[in-house]
Tab-separated table of C-alpha atoms and ligand atoms in Angstrom:
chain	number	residue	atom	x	y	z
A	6	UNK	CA	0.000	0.000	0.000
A	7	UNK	CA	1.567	3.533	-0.879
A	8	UNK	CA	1.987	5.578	2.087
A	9	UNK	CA	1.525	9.539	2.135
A	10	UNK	CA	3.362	11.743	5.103
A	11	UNK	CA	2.168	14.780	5.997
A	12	UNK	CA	4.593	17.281	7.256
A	13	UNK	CA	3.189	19.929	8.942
A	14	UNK	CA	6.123	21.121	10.030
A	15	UNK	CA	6.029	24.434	12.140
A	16	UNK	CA	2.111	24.871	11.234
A	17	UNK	CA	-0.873	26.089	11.668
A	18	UNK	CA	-0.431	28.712	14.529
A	19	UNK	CA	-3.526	26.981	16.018
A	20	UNK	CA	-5.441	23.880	16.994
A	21	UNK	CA	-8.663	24.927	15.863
A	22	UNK	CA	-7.082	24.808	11.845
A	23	UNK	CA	-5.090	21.983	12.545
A	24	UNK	CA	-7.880	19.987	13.193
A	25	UNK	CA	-10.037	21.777	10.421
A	26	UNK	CA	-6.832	20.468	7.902
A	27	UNK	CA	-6.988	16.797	9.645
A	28	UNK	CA	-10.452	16.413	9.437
A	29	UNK	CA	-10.799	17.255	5.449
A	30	UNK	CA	-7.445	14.567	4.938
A	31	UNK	CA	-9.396	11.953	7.360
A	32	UNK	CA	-12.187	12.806	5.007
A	33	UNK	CA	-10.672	12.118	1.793
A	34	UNK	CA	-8.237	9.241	3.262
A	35	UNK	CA	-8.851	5.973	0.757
A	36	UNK	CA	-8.719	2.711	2.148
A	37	UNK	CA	-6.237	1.876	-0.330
A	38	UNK	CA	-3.661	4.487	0.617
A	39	UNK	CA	-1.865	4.624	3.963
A	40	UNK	CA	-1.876	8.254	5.163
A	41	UNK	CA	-0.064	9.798	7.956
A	42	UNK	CA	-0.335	13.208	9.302
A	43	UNK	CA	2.689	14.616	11.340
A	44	UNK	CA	1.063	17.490	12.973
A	45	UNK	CA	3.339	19.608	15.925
A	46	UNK	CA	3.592	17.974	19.506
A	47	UNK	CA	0.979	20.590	21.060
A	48	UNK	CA	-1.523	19.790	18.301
A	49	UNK	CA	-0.922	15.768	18.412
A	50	UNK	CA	-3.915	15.239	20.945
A	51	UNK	CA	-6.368	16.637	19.032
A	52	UNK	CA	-5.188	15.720	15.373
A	53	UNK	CA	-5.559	12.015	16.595
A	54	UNK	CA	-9.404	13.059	18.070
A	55	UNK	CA	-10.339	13.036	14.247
A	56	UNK	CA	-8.174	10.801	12.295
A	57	UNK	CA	-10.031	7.149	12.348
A	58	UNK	CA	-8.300	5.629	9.133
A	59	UNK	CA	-5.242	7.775	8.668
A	60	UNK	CA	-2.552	7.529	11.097
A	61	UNK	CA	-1.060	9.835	13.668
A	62	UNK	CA	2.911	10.581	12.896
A	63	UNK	CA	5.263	13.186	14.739
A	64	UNK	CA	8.113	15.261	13.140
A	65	UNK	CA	10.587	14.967	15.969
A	66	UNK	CA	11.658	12.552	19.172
A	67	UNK	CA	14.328	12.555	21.859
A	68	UNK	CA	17.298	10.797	21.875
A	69	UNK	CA	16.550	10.543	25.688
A	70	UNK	CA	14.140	8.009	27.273
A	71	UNK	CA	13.121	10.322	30.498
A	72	UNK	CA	14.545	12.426	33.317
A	73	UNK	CA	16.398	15.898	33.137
A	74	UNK	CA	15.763	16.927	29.393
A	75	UNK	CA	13.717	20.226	29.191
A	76	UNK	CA	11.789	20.391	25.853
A	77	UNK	CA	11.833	16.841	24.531
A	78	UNK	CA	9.645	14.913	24.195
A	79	UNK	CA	10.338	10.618	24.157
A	80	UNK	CA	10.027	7.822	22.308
A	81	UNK	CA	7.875	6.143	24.733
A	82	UNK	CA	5.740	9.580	25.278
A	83	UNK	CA	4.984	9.126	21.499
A	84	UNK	CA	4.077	5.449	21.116
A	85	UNK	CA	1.878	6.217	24.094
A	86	UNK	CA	0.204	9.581	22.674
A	87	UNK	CA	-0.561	7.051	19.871
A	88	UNK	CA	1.998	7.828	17.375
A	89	UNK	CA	2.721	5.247	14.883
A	90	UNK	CA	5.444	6.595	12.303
A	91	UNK	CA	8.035	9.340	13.031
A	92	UNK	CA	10.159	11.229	10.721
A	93	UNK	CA	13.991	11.350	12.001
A	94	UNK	CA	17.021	13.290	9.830
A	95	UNK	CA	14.861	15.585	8.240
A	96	UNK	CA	17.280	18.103	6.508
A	97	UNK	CA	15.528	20.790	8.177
A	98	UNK	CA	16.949	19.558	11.670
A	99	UNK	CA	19.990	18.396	10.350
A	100	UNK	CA	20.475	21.941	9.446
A	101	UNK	CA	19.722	23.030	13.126
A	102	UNK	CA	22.490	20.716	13.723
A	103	UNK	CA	21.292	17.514	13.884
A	104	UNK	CA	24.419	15.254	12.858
A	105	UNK	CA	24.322	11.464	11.993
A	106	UNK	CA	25.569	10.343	15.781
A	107	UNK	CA	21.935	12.053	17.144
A	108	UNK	CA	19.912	10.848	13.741
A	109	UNK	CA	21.404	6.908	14.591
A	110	UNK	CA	20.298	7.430	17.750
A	111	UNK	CA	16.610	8.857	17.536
A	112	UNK	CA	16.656	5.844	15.126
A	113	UNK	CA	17.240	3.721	17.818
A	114	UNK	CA	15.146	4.976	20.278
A	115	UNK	CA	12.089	5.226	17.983
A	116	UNK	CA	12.135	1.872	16.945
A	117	UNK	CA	12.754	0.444	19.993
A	118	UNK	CA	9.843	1.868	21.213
A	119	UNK	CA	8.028	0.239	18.574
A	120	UNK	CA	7.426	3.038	16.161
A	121	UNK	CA	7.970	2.949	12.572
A	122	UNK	CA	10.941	5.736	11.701
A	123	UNK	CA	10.584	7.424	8.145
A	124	UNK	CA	14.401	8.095	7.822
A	125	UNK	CA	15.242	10.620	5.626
A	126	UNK	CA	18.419	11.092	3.698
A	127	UNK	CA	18.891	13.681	0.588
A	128	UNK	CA	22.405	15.343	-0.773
A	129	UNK	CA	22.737	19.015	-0.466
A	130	UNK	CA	24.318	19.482	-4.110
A	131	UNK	CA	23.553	16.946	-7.346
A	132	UNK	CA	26.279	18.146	-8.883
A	133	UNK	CA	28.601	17.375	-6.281
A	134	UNK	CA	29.220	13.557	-7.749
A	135	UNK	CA	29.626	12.290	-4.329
A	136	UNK	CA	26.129	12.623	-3.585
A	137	UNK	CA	25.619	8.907	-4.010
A	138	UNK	CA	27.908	8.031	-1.400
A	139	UNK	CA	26.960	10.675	0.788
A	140	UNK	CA	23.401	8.945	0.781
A	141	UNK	CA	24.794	5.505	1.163
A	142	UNK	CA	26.838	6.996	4.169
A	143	UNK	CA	23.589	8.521	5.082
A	144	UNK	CA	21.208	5.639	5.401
A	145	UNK	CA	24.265	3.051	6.959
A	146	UNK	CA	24.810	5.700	9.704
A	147	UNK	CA	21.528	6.036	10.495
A	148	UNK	CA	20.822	2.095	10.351
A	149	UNK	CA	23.904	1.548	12.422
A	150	UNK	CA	23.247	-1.197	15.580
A	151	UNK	CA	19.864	-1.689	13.952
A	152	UNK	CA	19.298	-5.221	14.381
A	153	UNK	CA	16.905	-7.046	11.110
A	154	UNK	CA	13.912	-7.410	12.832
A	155	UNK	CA	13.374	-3.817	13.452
A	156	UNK	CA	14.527	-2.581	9.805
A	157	UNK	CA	11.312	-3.619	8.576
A	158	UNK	CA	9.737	-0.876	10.149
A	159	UNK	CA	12.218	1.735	8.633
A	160	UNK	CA	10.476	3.822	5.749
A	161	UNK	CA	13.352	5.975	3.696
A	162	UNK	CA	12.528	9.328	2.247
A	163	UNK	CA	15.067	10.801	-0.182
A	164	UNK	CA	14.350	14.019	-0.126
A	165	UNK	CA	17.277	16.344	-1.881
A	166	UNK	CA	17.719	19.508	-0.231
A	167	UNK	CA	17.367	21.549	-3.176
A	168	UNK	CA	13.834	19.919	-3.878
A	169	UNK	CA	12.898	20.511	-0.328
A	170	UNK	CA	10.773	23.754	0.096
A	171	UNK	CA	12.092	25.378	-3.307
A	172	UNK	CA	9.324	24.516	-5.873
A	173	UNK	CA	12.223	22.731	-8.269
A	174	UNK	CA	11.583	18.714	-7.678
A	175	UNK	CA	13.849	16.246	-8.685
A	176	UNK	CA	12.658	14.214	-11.913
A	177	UNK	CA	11.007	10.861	-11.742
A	178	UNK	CA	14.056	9.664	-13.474
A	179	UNK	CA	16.632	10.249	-11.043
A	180	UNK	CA	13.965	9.025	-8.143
A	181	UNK	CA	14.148	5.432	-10.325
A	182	UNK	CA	17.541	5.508	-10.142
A	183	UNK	CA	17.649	6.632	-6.273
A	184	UNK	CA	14.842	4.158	-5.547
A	185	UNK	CA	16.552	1.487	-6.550
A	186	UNK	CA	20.181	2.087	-5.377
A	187	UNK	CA	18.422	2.654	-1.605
A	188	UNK	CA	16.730	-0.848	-1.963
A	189	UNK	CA	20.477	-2.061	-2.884
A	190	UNK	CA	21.900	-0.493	0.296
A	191	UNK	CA	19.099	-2.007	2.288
A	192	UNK	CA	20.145	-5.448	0.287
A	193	UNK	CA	23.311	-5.343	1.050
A	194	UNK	CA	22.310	-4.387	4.832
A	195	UNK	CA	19.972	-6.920	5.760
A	196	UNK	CA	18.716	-9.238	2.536
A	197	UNK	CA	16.424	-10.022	0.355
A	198	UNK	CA	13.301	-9.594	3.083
A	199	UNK	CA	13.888	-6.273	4.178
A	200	UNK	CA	14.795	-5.051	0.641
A	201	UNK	CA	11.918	-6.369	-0.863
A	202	UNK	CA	9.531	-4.581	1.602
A	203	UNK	CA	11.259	-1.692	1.962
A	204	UNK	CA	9.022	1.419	1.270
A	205	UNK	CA	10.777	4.497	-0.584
A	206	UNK	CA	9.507	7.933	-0.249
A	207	UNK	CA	10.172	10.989	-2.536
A	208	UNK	CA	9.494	14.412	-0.726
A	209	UNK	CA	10.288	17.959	-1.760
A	210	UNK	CA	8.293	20.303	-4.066
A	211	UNK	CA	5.605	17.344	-4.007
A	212	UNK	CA	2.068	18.748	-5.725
A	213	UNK	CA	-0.836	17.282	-6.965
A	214	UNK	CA	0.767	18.039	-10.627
A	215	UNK	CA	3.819	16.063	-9.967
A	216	UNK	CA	2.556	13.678	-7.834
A	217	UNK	CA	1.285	10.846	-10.430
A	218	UNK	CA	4.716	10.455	-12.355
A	219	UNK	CA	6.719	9.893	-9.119
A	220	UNK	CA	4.464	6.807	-8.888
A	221	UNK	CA	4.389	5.602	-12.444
A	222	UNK	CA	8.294	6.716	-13.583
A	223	UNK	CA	10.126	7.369	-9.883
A	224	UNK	CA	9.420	3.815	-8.334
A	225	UNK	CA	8.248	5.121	-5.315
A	226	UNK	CA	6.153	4.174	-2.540
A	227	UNK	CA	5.083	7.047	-1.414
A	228	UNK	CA	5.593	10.890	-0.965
A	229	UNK	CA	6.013	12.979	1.972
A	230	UNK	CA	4.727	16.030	1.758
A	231	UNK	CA	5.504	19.896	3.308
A	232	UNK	CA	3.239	22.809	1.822
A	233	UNK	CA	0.647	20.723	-0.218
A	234	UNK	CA	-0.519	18.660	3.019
A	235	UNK	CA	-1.578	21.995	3.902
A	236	UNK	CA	-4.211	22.298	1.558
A	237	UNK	CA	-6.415	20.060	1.797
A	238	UNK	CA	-7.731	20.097	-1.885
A	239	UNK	CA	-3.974	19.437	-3.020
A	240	UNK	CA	-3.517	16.559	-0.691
A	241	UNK	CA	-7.135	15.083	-1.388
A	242	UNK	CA	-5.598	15.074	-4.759
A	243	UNK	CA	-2.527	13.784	-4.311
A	244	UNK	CA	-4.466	11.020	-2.363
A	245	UNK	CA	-6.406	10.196	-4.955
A	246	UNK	CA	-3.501	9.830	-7.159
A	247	UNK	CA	-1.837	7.476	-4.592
A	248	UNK	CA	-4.894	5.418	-4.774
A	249	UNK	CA	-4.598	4.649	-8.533
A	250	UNK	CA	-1.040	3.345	-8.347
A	251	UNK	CA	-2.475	1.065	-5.781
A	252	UNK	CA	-0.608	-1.589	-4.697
A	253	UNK	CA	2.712	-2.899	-6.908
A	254	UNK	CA	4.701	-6.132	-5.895
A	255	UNK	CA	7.979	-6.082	-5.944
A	256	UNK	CA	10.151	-9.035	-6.350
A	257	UNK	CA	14.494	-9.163	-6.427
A	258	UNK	CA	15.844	-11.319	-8.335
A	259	UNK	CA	19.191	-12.639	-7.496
B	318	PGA	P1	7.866	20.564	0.646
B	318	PGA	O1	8.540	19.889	1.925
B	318	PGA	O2	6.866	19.572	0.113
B	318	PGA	O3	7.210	21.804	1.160
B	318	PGA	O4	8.969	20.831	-0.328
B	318	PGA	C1	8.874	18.529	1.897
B	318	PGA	C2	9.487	18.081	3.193
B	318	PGA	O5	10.203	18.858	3.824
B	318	PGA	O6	9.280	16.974	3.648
């Protein structure tokens, strides 16, 4: 099933439109498509109030379990609030200076606590050749002392930074190509099982215009989305659109 992410990210101001938002994506949420909406901590409660088939995600979680750490908020407090996935590495908090030590670890923590982690990875520079590596480097850091039986519940979002807020996606093309070198690093990680239900995200610039070819070029799984999951009309779209590529087997041959 293809999975949509909504990132919220530091919106709306209040809880009032952040429920009026969830409500219309609960409302157009397909049975077909798996939808999760990341709302902000203070607005978790009452996002989950209305969402019956889509699912409650967070944008953020501690590297700490409990005890003396002002202004975070847990792995544990999450799974408990009801959370299901939770993005970790996004480039915005990377930037805030996030490195790949804390991302590994908020990894850790999140999927220990039996939440599903949507990892995301994404070069700052395509022309920079190294960028493959860098995402390889990326995803093993991140993945580093997690064991196979939790790696099932990883989700990886490439999202380049360039694509990310600036209205210039990357191609379906160059998602193919991405989509299928992360499967490879997940291959070469932890087999043929993980790999072959591994679900790839594309985020950054995603509208209801670009959504479709993402799906029938990119190879993806699913998209996680900033501004459009604001809207609900775009996102109701985009839904829609996820619902048409429906379900896809894949199957590795080696
Ligand atoms: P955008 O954000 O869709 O607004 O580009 C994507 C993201 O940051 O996940």
């Amino acid at each position: 099933m293809k999975l949509l992410v909504a990132n919220w990210k530091l919106n709306p101001v209040s809880v009032k439109e952040a429920v009026r938002i969830a409500s219309s994506i609960e409302a157009a949420s397909d049975k077909g498509v798996e939808v999760a909406v990341c709302p902000s901590f203070v607005h978790a409660a009452a996002v989950k109030g209305v969402l019956k088939k889509a699912r409650l995600g967070a944008q953020n979680v501690s590297v700490a379990d409990k005890g003396a750490y002002t202004g975070e908020v847990s792995a544990r407090m999450l799974k408990d609030a009801g959370v299901l996935y939770v993005i970790v590495g996004h480039s915005e908090r990377r930037k805030m200076g996030e490195t790949s030590d804390v991302v590994q670890m908020k990894v850790k923590k999140a999927l220990t606590a039996g939440l599903r982690v949507i990892l995301c990875v994404g070069e700052e520079n395509r022309e920079d050749h190294g960028y493959v590596s860098f995402i390889k480097e990326e995803v093993v850091s991140a993945l580093r002392g997690t064991p196979q039986r939790l790696a099932n519940n990883v989700v990886i979002a490439y999202e380049p930074i360039w694509a990310v807020g600036s209205d210039m996606p990357d191609t379906p093309a160059s998602m193919l190509e991405m989509a299928i070198y992360l499967r490879k690093i997940m291959f070469d990680l932890y087999g043929k099982k993980v790999a072959e239900s591994l679900r790839v995200l594309y985020g950054g610039s995603v509208i209801a215009k670009n959504a479709a070819a993402f799906f029938t070029e990119g190879g993806v799984d699913g998209l996680l989305v900033g501004r459009s999951s604001l809207d609900p009309k775009q996102f109701a779209k985009i839904i829609k659109i996820a619902g048409q590529n429906g379900n896809k087997e894949l199957k590795i041959n080696n």
